[in-house]
């Protein structure tokens, strides 16, 4: 069986495709990162249908830009190119925490009050 991992995307017509060596899987395993990669993949699948309003997205992007000191449009574009992200992927990345919180509220929000009262 051949082990291979390819990560890539295209941004603004410039290719960001990077073929990683087959040794990457044992490397990830040696640092115990495969479990983390899988758990993050499961979280991404769970929050995929969760959306944010335009206002929530704008606020998340503003906080994200401030955190990474992305003060100009050029810095934002350079950052996206560096990490091979499209604008859509950047928005998903910036709103990830909010989408996880929304998922928690949708999934378990109705149980929180009874759980809290049960253990007081």
The first five atom37 places (N, CA, C, CB, O) and aatype in JSON, in Angstrom:
{
  "aatype": [20, 20, 20, 20, 20, 20, 20, 20, 20, 20, 20, 20, 20, 20, 20, 20, 20, 20, 20, 20, 20, 20, 20, 20, 20, 20, 20, 20, 20, 20, 20, 20, 20, 20, 20, 20, 20, 20, 20, 20, 20, 20, 20, 20, 20, 20, 20, 20, 20, 20, 20, 20, 20, 20, 20, 20, 20, 20, 20, 20, 20, 20, 20, 20, 20, 20, 20, 20, 20, 20, 20, 20, 20, 20, 20, 20, 20, 20, 20, 20, 20, 20, 20, 20, 20, 20, 20, 20, 20, 20, 20, 20, 20, 20, 20, 20, 20, 20, 20, 20, 20, 20, 20, 20, 20, 20, 20, 20, 20, 20, 20, 20, 20, 20, 20, 20, 20, 20, 20, 20],
  "atom_mask": [
    [1, 1, 1, 1, 1],
    [1, 1, 1, 1, 1],
    [1, 1, 1, 1, 1],
    [1, 1, 1, 1, 1],
    [1, 1, 1, 1, 1],
    [1, 1, 1, 1, 1],
    [1, 1, 1, 1, 1],
    [1, 1, 1, 1, 1],
    [1, 1, 1, 1, 1],
    [1, 1, 1, 1, 1],
    [1, 1, 1, 1, 1],
    [1, 1, 1, 1, 1],
    [1, 1, 1, 1, 1],
    [1, 1, 1, 1, 1],
    [1, 1, 1, 1, 1],
    [1, 1, 1, 1, 1],
    [1, 1, 1, 1, 1],
    [1, 1, 1, 1, 1],
    [1, 1, 1, 1, 1],
    [1, 1, 1, 1, 1],
    [1, 1, 1, 1, 1],
    [1, 1, 1, 1, 1],
    [1, 1, 1, 1, 1],
    [1, 1, 1, 1, 1],
    [1, 1, 1, 1, 1],
    [1, 1, 1, 1, 1],
    [1, 1, 1, 1, 1],
    [1, 1, 1, 1, 1],
    [1, 1, 1, 1, 1],
    [1, 1, 1, 1, 1],
    [1, 1, 1, 1, 1],
    [1, 1, 1, 1, 1],
    [1, 1, 1, 1, 1],
    [1, 1, 1, 1, 1],
    [1, 1, 1, 1, 1],
    [1, 1, 1, 1, 1],
    [1, 1, 1, 1, 1],
    [1, 1, 1, 1, 1],
    [1, 1, 1, 1, 1],
    [1, 1, 1, 1, 1],
    [1, 1, 1, 1, 1],
    [1, 1, 1, 1, 1],
    [1, 1, 1, 1, 1],
    [1, 1, 1, 1, 1],
    [1, 1, 1, 1, 1],
    [1, 1, 1, 1, 1],
    [1, 1, 1, 1, 1],
    [1, 1, 1, 1, 1],
    [1, 1, 1, 1, 1],
    [1, 1, 1, 1, 1],
    [1, 1, 1, 1, 1],
    [1, 1, 1, 1, 1],
    [1, 1, 1, 1, 1],
    [1, 1, 1, 1, 1],
    [1, 1, 1, 1, 1],
    [1, 1, 1, 1, 1],
    [1, 1, 1, 1, 1],
    [1, 1, 1, 1, 1],
    [1, 1, 1, 1, 1],
    [1, 1, 1, 1, 1],
    [1, 1, 1, 1, 1],
    [1, 1, 1, 1, 1],
    [1, 1, 1, 1, 1],
    [1, 1, 1, 1, 1],
    [1, 1, 1, 1, 1],
    [1, 1, 1, 1, 1],
    [1, 1, 1, 1, 1],
    [1, 1, 1, 1, 1],
    [1, 1, 1, 1, 1],
    [1, 1, 1, 1, 1],
    [1, 1, 1, 1, 1],
    [1, 1, 1, 1, 1],
    [1, 1, 1, 1, 1],
    [1, 1, 1, 1, 1],
    [1, 1, 1, 1, 1],
    [1, 1, 1, 1, 1],
    [1, 1, 1, 1, 1],
    [1, 1, 1, 1, 1],
    [1, 1, 1, 1, 1],
    [1, 1, 1, 1, 1],
    [1, 1, 1, 1, 1],
    [1, 1, 1, 1, 1],
    [1, 1, 1, 1, 1],
    [1, 1, 1, 1, 1],
    [1, 1, 1, 1, 1],
    [1, 1, 1, 1, 1],
    [1, 1, 1, 1, 1],
    [1, 1, 1, 1, 1],
    [1, 1, 1, 1, 1],
    [1, 1, 1, 1, 1],
    [1, 1, 1, 1, 1],
    [1, 1, 1, 1, 1],
    [1, 1, 1, 1, 1],
    [1, 1, 1, 1, 1],
    [1, 1, 1, 1, 1],
    [1, 1, 1, 1, 1],
    [1, 1, 1, 1, 1],
    [1, 1, 1, 1, 1],
    [1, 1, 1, 1, 1],
    [1, 1, 1, 1, 1],
    [1, 1, 1, 1, 1],
    [1, 1, 1, 1, 1],
    [1, 1, 1, 1, 1],
    [1, 1, 1, 1, 1],
    [1, 1, 1, 1, 1],
    [1, 1, 1, 1, 1],
    [1, 1, 1, 1, 1],
    [1, 1, 1, 1, 1],
    [1, 1, 1, 1, 1],
    [1, 1, 1, 1, 1],
    [1, 1, 1, 1, 1],
    [1, 1, 1, 1, 1],
    [1, 1, 1, 1, 1],
    [1, 1, 1, 1, 1],
    [1, 1, 1, 1, 1],
    [1, 1, 1, 1, 1],
    [1, 1, 1, 1, 1],
    [1, 1, 1, 1, 1],
    [1, 1, 1, 1, 1],
    [1, 1, 1, 1, 1]
  ],
  "atom_positions": [
    [[0.84, -1.16, 0.0], [0.0, 0.0, 0.0], [0.89, 1.24, 0.0], [-0.96, -0.01, 1.21], [1.85, 1.33, 0.77]],
    [[0.58, 2.17, -0.85], [1.34, 3.41, -0.95], [0.72, 4.46, -0.06], [1.41, 3.9, -2.4], [-0.49, 4.69, -0.11]],
    [[1.53, 5.1, 0.73], [1.07, 6.17, 1.59], [1.47, 7.5, 0.96], [1.64, 6.04, 3.03], [2.64, 7.72, 0.65]],
    [[0.5, 8.37, 0.77], [0.79, 9.68, 0.2], [-0.18, 10.69, 0.77], [0.71, 9.65, -1.34], [-1.32, 10.37, 1.1]],
    [[0.29, 11.9, 0.87], [-0.53, 12.98, 1.37], [-0.24, 14.2, 0.52], [-0.27, 13.27, 2.89], [0.91, 14.62, 0.4]],
    [[-1.28, 14.74, -0.08], [-1.1, 15.92, -0.93], [-2.0, 17.02, -0.42], [-1.4, 15.6, -2.42], [-3.2, 16.81, -0.21]],
    [[-1.44, 18.17, -0.22], [-2.18, 19.32, 0.24], [-2.04, 20.39, -0.82], [-1.69, 19.83, 1.64], [-0.94, 20.65, -1.29]],
    [[-3.15, 20.99, -1.19], [-3.02, 22.02, -2.2], [-4.27, 22.81, -2.42], [-2.6, 21.42, -3.48], [-5.36, 22.43, -2.01]],
    [[-4.09, 23.93, -3.07], [-5.18, 24.8, -3.45], [-4.64, 25.79, -4.45], [-5.8, 25.51, -2.21], [-3.43, 25.84, -4.7]],
    [[-5.51, 26.56, -5.02], [-5.09, 27.59, -5.96], [-5.66, 28.91, -5.47], [-5.57, 27.27, -7.42], [-6.85, 28.99, -5.14]],
    [[-4.84, 29.93, -5.42], [-5.28, 31.25, -4.99], [-4.8, 32.27, -5.99], [-4.76, 31.58, -3.57], [-3.6, 32.36, -6.28]],
    [[-5.73, 33.05, -6.51], [-5.4, 34.15, -7.43], [-4.57, 33.67, -8.62], [-4.64, 35.25, -6.68], [-3.68, 34.38, -9.1]],
    [[-4.88, 32.47, -9.09], [-4.19, 31.96, -10.26], [-2.81, 31.4, -9.99], [-4.07, 33.03, -11.25], [-2.18, 30.85, -10.9]],
    [[-2.33, 31.51, -8.77], [-1.0, 30.97, -8.43], [-1.19, 29.67, -7.68], [-0.18, 31.99, -7.57], [-1.99, 29.59, -6.75]],
    [[-0.48, 28.68, -8.08], [-0.62, 27.37, -7.47], [0.1, 27.32, -6.13], [-0.09, 26.28, -8.4], [1.22, 27.81, -5.99]],
    [[-0.56, 26.73, -5.17], [0.04, 26.53, -3.85], [0.13, 25.04, -3.55], [-0.77, 27.25, -2.76], [0.18, 24.64, -2.38]],
    [[0.16, 24.22, -4.58], [0.16, 22.78, -4.37], [1.51, 22.34, -3.82], [-0.16, 22.04, -5.69], [2.57, 22.73, -4.31]],
    [[1.44, 21.53, -2.81], [2.63, 21.01, -2.18], [2.45, 19.51, -1.98], [2.91, 21.74, -0.82], [1.55, 19.09, -1.25]],
    [[3.26, 18.72, -2.6], [3.21, 17.28, -2.41], [4.16, 16.95, -1.27], [3.58, 16.49, -3.72], [5.36, 17.23, -1.34]],
    [[3.61, 16.38, -0.25], [4.42, 16.04, 0.92], [5.0, 14.65, 0.76], [3.57, 16.13, 2.21], [4.37, 13.78, 0.15]],
    [[6.18, 14.43, 1.27], [6.8, 13.1, 1.13], [5.99, 12.03, 1.85], [8.24, 13.12, 1.67], [5.27, 12.31, 2.8]],
    [[6.12, 10.81, 1.37], [5.37, 9.7, 1.98], [5.78, 9.48, 3.43], [5.58, 8.42, 1.18], [5.05, 8.83, 4.18]],
    [[6.93, 10.0, 3.83], [7.38, 9.84, 5.22], [6.56, 10.7, 6.18], [8.85, 10.21, 5.33], [6.74, 10.58, 7.4]],
    [[5.68, 11.54, 5.67], [4.93, 12.45, 6.53], [3.99, 11.7, 7.48], [4.13, 13.43, 5.68], [3.8, 12.12, 8.62]],
    [[3.42, 10.59, 7.03], [2.49, 9.86, 7.88], [3.21, 9.27, 9.09], [1.79, 8.74, 7.09], [2.73, 9.46, 10.21]],
    [[4.33, 8.57, 8.93], [5.06, 8.12, 10.13], [5.57, 9.29, 10.97], [6.23, 7.23, 9.71], [5.64, 9.2, 12.19]],
    [[5.92, 10.39, 10.31], [6.37, 11.58, 11.04], [5.25, 12.12, 11.92], [6.85, 12.66, 10.05], [5.47, 12.41, 13.1]],
    [[4.04, 12.26, 11.36], [2.9, 12.71, 12.15], [2.61, 11.74, 13.29], [1.66, 12.88, 11.26], [2.29, 12.15, 14.41]],
    [[2.71, 10.46, 13.0], [2.47, 9.44, 14.03], [3.51, 9.53, 15.14], [2.48, 8.04, 13.41], [3.18, 9.34, 16.31]],
    [[4.76, 9.8, 14.79], [5.82, 9.86, 15.8], [5.62, 11.03, 16.76], [7.18, 9.98, 15.14], [6.08, 10.97, 17.9]],
    [[4.94, 12.07, 16.32], [4.63, 13.2, 17.19], [3.21, 13.14, 17.74], [4.83, 14.5, 16.44], [2.71, 14.1, 18.32]],
    [[2.58, 11.99, 17.56], [1.23, 11.76, 18.06], [0.24, 12.79, 17.52], [1.23, 11.78, 19.58], [-0.63, 13.25, 18.26]],
    [[0.37, 13.14, 16.25], [-0.49, 14.16, 15.65], [-1.63, 13.59, 14.81], [0.33, 15.07, 14.81], [-2.54, 14.32, 14.43]],
    [[-1.59, 12.32, 14.5], [-2.64, 11.74, 13.67], [-3.98, 11.79, 14.4], [-2.29, 10.3, 13.28], [-5.0, 12.1, 13.78]],
    [[-3.99, 11.49, 15.67], [-5.23, 11.56, 16.44], [-5.8, 12.97, 16.46], [-4.99, 11.09, 17.87], [-7.01, 13.17, 16.31]],
    [[-4.92, 13.95, 16.63], [-5.36, 15.34, 16.63], [-5.9, 15.73, 15.25], [-4.2, 16.27, 17.02], [-6.92, 16.41, 15.15]],
    [[-5.22, 15.29, 14.2], [-5.67, 15.56, 12.84], [-7.05, 14.95, 12.6], [-4.65, 15.01, 11.82], [-7.92, 15.6, 12.02]],
    [[-7.24, 13.73, 13.04], [-8.53, 13.07, 12.88], [-9.63, 13.76, 13.69], [-8.43, 11.61, 13.29], [-10.74, 13.94, 13.19]],
    [[-9.33, 14.14, 14.93], [-10.35, 14.8, 15.74], [-10.73, 16.15, 15.16], [-9.86, 14.98, 17.18], [-11.91, 16.52, 15.16]],
    [[-9.76, 16.89, 14.65], [-10.07, 18.18, 14.02], [-10.88, 17.96, 12.74], [-8.77, 18.96, 13.7], [-11.75, 18.77, 12.41]],
    [[-10.6, 16.88, 12.03], [-11.37, 16.56, 10.83], [-12.82, 16.24, 11.19], [-10.73, 15.37, 10.1], [-13.74, 16.64, 10.46]],
    [[-13.04, 15.54, 12.28], [-14.39, 15.23, 12.74], [-15.13, 16.5, 13.14], [-14.35, 14.24, 13.92], [-16.3, 16.68, 12.81]],
    [[-14.44, 17.39, 13.85], [-15.04, 18.67, 14.24], [-15.42, 19.47, 12.99], [-14.06, 19.5, 15.13], [-16.51, 20.03, 12.92]],
    [[-14.53, 19.51, 12.01], [-14.82, 20.24, 10.76], [-16.06, 19.68, 10.08], [-13.62, 20.17, 9.8], [-16.89, 20.44, 9.58]],
    [[-16.19, 18.37, 10.08], [-17.38, 17.75, 9.47], [-18.64, 18.13, 10.23], [-17.23, 16.22, 9.44], [-19.69, 18.37, 9.63]],
    [[-18.54, 18.18, 11.55], [-19.71, 18.49, 12.37], [-20.15, 19.94, 12.2], [-19.42, 18.22, 13.84], [-21.35, 20.22, 12.19]],
    [[-19.2, 20.86, 12.08], [-19.57, 22.28, 11.99], [-19.76, 22.76, 10.55], [-18.52, 23.12, 12.65], [-20.11, 23.92, 10.34]],
    [[-19.53, 21.9, 9.57], [-19.65, 22.29, 8.17], [-21.01, 22.92, 7.83], [-19.42, 21.08, 7.28], [-21.04, 23.92, 7.1]],
    [[-22.12, 22.39, 8.33], [-23.4, 23.01, 7.98], [-23.72, 24.29, 8.76], [-24.51, 22.01, 8.2], [-24.68, 24.99, 8.43]],
    [[-22.93, 24.61, 9.77], [-23.18, 25.79, 10.6], [-22.7, 27.03, 9.83], [-22.46, 25.68, 11.98], [-21.57, 27.07, 9.35]],
    [[-23.57, 28.01, 9.73], [-23.21, 29.23, 9.02], [-23.22, 30.42, 9.98], [-24.17, 29.48, 7.85], [-23.79, 30.36, 11.07]],
    [[-22.58, 31.48, 9.56], [-22.55, 32.72, 10.31], [-23.19, 33.82, 9.48], [-21.09, 33.11, 10.7], [-23.17, 33.78, 8.25]],
    [[-23.76, 34.79, 10.16], [-24.32, 35.93, 9.44], [-23.16, 36.77, 8.89], [-25.25, 36.79, 10.37], [-22.01, 36.58, 9.28]],
    [[-23.5, 37.68, 8.0], [-22.47, 38.56, 7.44], [-21.84, 39.4, 8.55], [-23.07, 39.47, 6.35], [-20.63, 39.63, 8.54]],
    [[-22.65, 39.86, 9.5], [-22.13, 40.66, 10.62], [-21.19, 39.84, 11.49], [-23.29, 41.22, 11.46], [-20.14, 40.33, 11.91]],
    [[-21.56, 38.58, 11.77], [-20.69, 37.71, 12.57], [-19.38, 37.44, 11.85], [-21.41, 36.39, 12.89], [-18.31, 37.45, 12.46]],
    [[-19.47, 37.2, 10.55], [-18.26, 36.95, 9.75], [-17.36, 38.17, 9.74], [-18.63, 36.55, 8.33], [-16.15, 38.05, 9.91]],
    [[-17.95, 39.34, 9.53], [-17.17, 40.59, 9.52], [-16.48, 40.82, 10.85], [-18.07, 41.79, 9.19], [-15.31, 41.21, 10.89]],
    [[-17.2, 40.57, 11.94], [-16.61, 40.75, 13.28], [-15.47, 39.75, 13.51], [-17.7, 40.58, 14.37], [-14.42, 40.12, 14.04]],
    [[-15.69, 38.49, 13.11], [-14.65, 37.47, 13.28], [-13.41, 37.81, 12.45], [-15.19, 36.08, 12.88], [-12.28, 37.65, 12.91]],
    [[-13.63, 38.28, 11.22], [-12.5, 38.66, 10.38], [-11.74, 39.85, 10.98], [-12.98, 39.0, 8.96], [-10.51, 39.88, 10.95]],
    [[-12.48, 40.8, 11.5], [-11.85, 41.97, 12.12], [-10.96, 41.54, 13.29], [-12.92, 42.99, 12.62], [-9.82, 42.0, 13.41]],
    [[-11.47, 40.66, 14.13], [-10.67, 40.15, 15.25], [-9.47, 39.35, 14.75], [-11.54, 39.27, 16.17], [-8.37, 39.47, 15.29]],
    [[-9.68, 38.56, 13.72], [-8.6, 37.75, 13.15], [-7.5, 38.64, 12.6], [-9.15, 36.83, 12.05], [-6.32, 38.41, 12.87]],
    [[-7.88, 39.66, 11.82], [-6.9, 40.59, 11.26], [-6.13, 41.31, 12.36], [-7.59, 41.62, 10.34], [-4.92, 41.5, 12.25]],
    [[-6.83, 41.69, 13.41], [-6.17, 42.37, 14.52], [-5.18, 41.44, 15.21], [-7.21, 42.89, 15.54], [-4.06, 41.84, 15.53]],
    [[-5.59, 40.2, 15.43], [-4.72, 39.23, 16.1], [-3.44, 39.0, 15.32], [-5.46, 37.9, 16.3], [-2.36, 38.91, 15.91]],
    [[-3.53, 38.9, 14.0], [-2.38, 38.61, 13.16], [-1.73, 39.87, 12.6], [-2.79, 37.7, 12.03], [-0.84, 39.78, 11.75]],
    [[-2.16, 41.03, 13.06], [-1.61, 42.32, 12.62], [-1.69, 42.48, 11.1], [-0.15, 42.47, 13.09], [-0.73, 42.9, 10.45]],
    [[-2.83, 42.13, 10.56], [-3.07, 42.26, 9.12], [-3.8, 43.58, 8.9], [-3.89, 41.04, 8.55], [-5.03, 43.62, 8.81]],
    [[-3.03, 44.66, 8.82], [-3.59, 46.01, 8.82], [-3.89, 46.56, 7.43], [-2.67, 46.93, 9.52], [-4.58, 47.57, 7.31]],
    [[-3.4, 45.93, 6.39], [-3.65, 46.41, 5.03], [-4.16, 45.25, 4.18], [-2.37, 47.03, 4.41], [-3.97, 44.08, 4.51]],
    [[-4.79, 45.61, 3.08], [-5.28, 44.59, 2.15], [-4.12, 43.77, 1.59], [-6.08, 45.26, 1.0], [-4.26, 42.57, 1.36]],
    [[-2.98, 44.41, 1.37], [-1.81, 43.7, 0.86], [-1.31, 42.66, 1.86], [-0.68, 44.7, 0.53], [-0.95, 41.55, 1.47]],
    [[-1.29, 43.0, 3.15], [-0.87, 42.04, 4.18], [-1.83, 40.86, 4.24], [-0.79, 42.72, 5.56], [-1.41, 39.72, 4.43]],
    [[-3.12, 41.14, 4.07], [-4.11, 40.07, 4.08], [-3.89, 39.13, 2.89], [-5.55, 40.66, 4.05], [-3.9, 37.91, 3.05]],
    [[-3.69, 39.7, 1.71], [-3.45, 38.89, 0.52], [-2.16, 38.08, 0.65], [-3.38, 39.77, -0.72], [-2.12, 36.91, 0.27]],
    [[-1.12, 38.7, 1.18], [0.15, 38.0, 1.38], [-0.02, 36.84, 2.36], [1.23, 38.97, 1.88], [0.54, 35.77, 2.15]],
    [[-0.77, 37.07, 3.42], [-1.01, 36.03, 4.43], [-1.76, 34.87, 3.79], [-1.81, 36.6, 5.64], [-1.42, 33.71, 4.01]],
    [[-2.78, 35.18, 2.99], [-3.55, 34.14, 2.31], [-2.67, 33.34, 1.36], [-4.73, 34.75, 1.55], [-2.77, 32.12, 1.29]],
    [[-1.81, 34.03, 0.62], [-0.9, 33.33, -0.29], [0.08, 32.46, 0.47], [-0.14, 34.34, -1.16], [0.38, 31.34, 0.05]],
    [[0.57, 32.96, 1.57], [1.54, 32.21, 2.37], [0.94, 30.89, 2.87], [2.03, 33.05, 3.56], [1.62, 29.86, 2.89]],
    [[-0.33, 30.94, 3.26], [-0.98, 29.75, 3.8], [-1.91, 29.08, 2.78], [-1.76, 30.11, 5.04], [-2.68, 28.18, 3.13]],
    [[-1.84, 29.53, 1.53], [-2.61, 28.93, 0.43], [-4.11, 28.9, 0.74], [-2.11, 27.51, 0.16], [-4.76, 27.87, 0.57]],
    [[-4.64, 30.02, 1.2], [-6.05, 30.11, 1.53], [-6.78, 31.03, 0.56], [-6.23, 30.6, 2.95], [-6.27, 32.08, 0.18]],
    [[-7.97, 30.64, 0.18], [-8.85, 31.52, -0.57], [-9.58, 32.41, 0.44], [-9.86, 30.7, -1.47], [-9.49, 32.18, 1.64]],
    [[-10.28, 33.4, -0.05], [-11.05, 34.27, 0.85], [-12.1, 33.46, 1.61], [-11.72, 35.42, 0.06], [-12.33, 33.68, 2.8]],
    [[-12.74, 32.53, 0.92], [-13.75, 31.69, 1.57], [-13.13, 30.84, 2.68], [-14.43, 30.79, 0.54], [-13.71, 30.71, 3.76]],
    [[-11.97, 30.26, 2.42], [-11.29, 29.45, 3.43], [-10.86, 30.31, 4.61], [-10.08, 28.73, 2.82], [-10.92, 29.87, 5.76]],
    [[-10.42, 31.52, 4.34], [-10.03, 32.44, 5.4], [-11.23, 32.75, 6.29], [-9.45, 33.74, 4.82], [-11.1, 32.78, 7.52]],
    [[-12.38, 32.98, 5.69], [-13.59, 33.26, 6.47], [-13.98, 32.06, 7.32], [-14.74, 33.64, 5.54], [-14.38, 32.22, 8.47]],
    [[-13.86, 30.86, 6.76], [-14.17, 29.65, 7.54], [-13.18, 29.5, 8.7], [-14.12, 28.39, 6.65], [-13.57, 29.14, 9.81]],
    [[-11.93, 29.79, 8.45], [-10.9, 29.71, 9.48], [-11.17, 30.74, 10.59], [-9.49, 29.95, 8.86], [-11.08, 30.42, 11.77]],
    [[-11.51, 31.95, 10.2], [-11.74, 33.03, 11.17], [-13.01, 32.8, 11.98], [-11.82, 34.36, 10.45], [-13.09, 33.24, 13.13]],
    [[-14.0, 32.13, 11.42], [-15.27, 31.92, 12.12], [-15.36, 30.55, 12.79], [-16.42, 32.08, 11.16], [-16.41, 30.19, 13.32]],
    [[-14.29, 29.81, 12.78], [-14.33, 28.43, 13.3], [-14.79, 28.37, 14.75], [-12.95, 27.8, 13.17], [-15.67, 27.58, 15.08]],
    [[-14.21, 29.18, 15.62], [-14.59, 29.15, 17.04], [-16.07, 29.47, 17.22], [-13.74, 30.14, 17.86], [-16.76, 28.82, 18.01]],
    [[-16.55, 30.46, 16.49], [-17.96, 30.83, 16.57], [-18.85, 29.69, 16.09], [-18.23, 32.1, 15.76], [-19.88, 29.41, 16.7]],
    [[-18.47, 29.05, 15.0], [-19.26, 27.94, 14.49], [-19.26, 26.75, 15.45], [-18.74, 27.51, 13.13], [-20.26, 26.05, 15.56]],
    [[-18.14, 26.53, 16.15], [-18.1, 25.47, 17.16], [-19.05, 25.82, 18.3], [-16.65, 25.27, 17.71], [-19.78, 24.95, 18.78]],
    [[-19.06, 27.07, 18.75], [-19.97, 27.49, 19.82], [-21.43, 27.36, 19.39], [-19.68, 28.94, 20.24], [-22.27, 26.93, 20.18]],
    [[-21.73, 27.72, 18.16], [-23.1, 27.57, 17.66], [-23.49, 26.09, 17.63], [-23.23, 28.18, 16.25], [-24.61, 25.73, 17.98]],
    [[-22.55, 25.24, 17.21], [-22.81, 23.8, 17.19], [-23.13, 23.29, 18.59], [-21.61, 23.03, 16.61], [-24.06, 22.52, 18.78]],
    [[-22.36, 23.73, 19.57], [-22.59, 23.32, 20.96], [-23.98, 23.75, 21.42], [-21.52, 23.93, 21.89], [-24.7, 22.96, 22.05]],
    [[-24.36, 24.99, 21.12], [-25.67, 25.47, 21.53], [-26.79, 24.7, 20.85], [-25.8, 26.96, 21.22], [-27.79, 24.35, 21.49]],
    [[-26.64, 24.43, 19.55], [-27.65, 23.69, 18.82], [-27.76, 22.27, 19.36], [-27.33, 23.67, 17.31], [-28.87, 21.74, 19.52]],
    [[-26.63, 21.65, 19.63], [-26.6, 20.25, 20.03], [-26.97, 20.04, 21.49], [-25.23, 19.68, 19.77], [-27.75, 19.13, 21.8]],
    [[-26.42, 20.85, 22.39], [-26.61, 20.61, 23.82], [-27.22, 21.77, 24.58], [-25.3, 20.28, 24.44], [-27.44, 21.67, 25.79]],
    [[-27.51, 22.87, 23.91], [-28.0, 24.07, 24.58], [-29.26, 23.84, 25.4], [-28.26, 25.12, 23.58], [-29.4, 24.41, 26.48]],
    [[-30.17, 23.03, 24.9], [-31.43, 22.78, 25.61], [-31.23, 21.94, 26.88], [-32.41, 22.08, 24.69], [-32.11, 21.91, 27.73]],
    [[-30.1, 21.28, 27.01], [-29.83, 20.43, 28.18], [-29.05, 21.16, 29.28], [-29.06, 19.21, 27.75], [-28.95, 20.65, 30.39]],
    [[-28.51, 22.32, 28.98], [-27.62, 22.99, 29.93], [-28.32, 23.4, 31.22], [-27.01, 24.19, 29.29], [-27.78, 23.21, 32.31]],
    [[-29.51, 23.97, 31.11], [-30.19, 24.44, 32.33], [-30.53, 23.28, 33.25], [-31.46, 25.2, 31.96], [-30.29, 23.36, 34.45]],
    [[-31.08, 22.19, 32.71], [-31.41, 21.05, 33.56], [-30.16, 20.41, 34.14], [-32.21, 20.0, 32.77], [-30.18, 19.97, 35.29]],
    [[-29.08, 20.36, 33.39], [-27.82, 19.82, 33.89], [-27.3, 20.69, 35.02], [-26.78, 19.72, 32.76], [-26.85, 20.17, 36.05]],
    [[-27.35, 22.01, 34.84], [-26.88, 22.94, 35.86], [-27.71, 22.79, 37.13], [-26.95, 24.39, 35.34], [-27.16, 22.71, 38.23]],
    [[-29.03, 22.74, 36.99], [-29.89, 22.63, 38.18], [-29.71, 21.27, 38.88], [-31.36, 22.82, 37.78], [-29.85, 21.19, 40.1]],
    [[-29.43, 20.25, 38.14], [-29.22, 18.93, 38.7], [-28.0, 18.87, 39.6], [-29.09, 17.91, 37.6], [-28.01, 18.16, 40.61]],
    [[-26.94, 19.61, 39.25], [-25.68, 19.53, 39.98], [-25.41, 20.72, 40.88], [-24.56, 19.38, 39.02], [-24.28, 20.92, 41.32]],
    [[-26.42, 21.52, 41.17], [-26.21, 22.66, 42.12], [-26.3, 22.14, 43.53], [-27.26, 23.8, 41.89], [-26.16, 22.92, 44.48]]
  ]
}
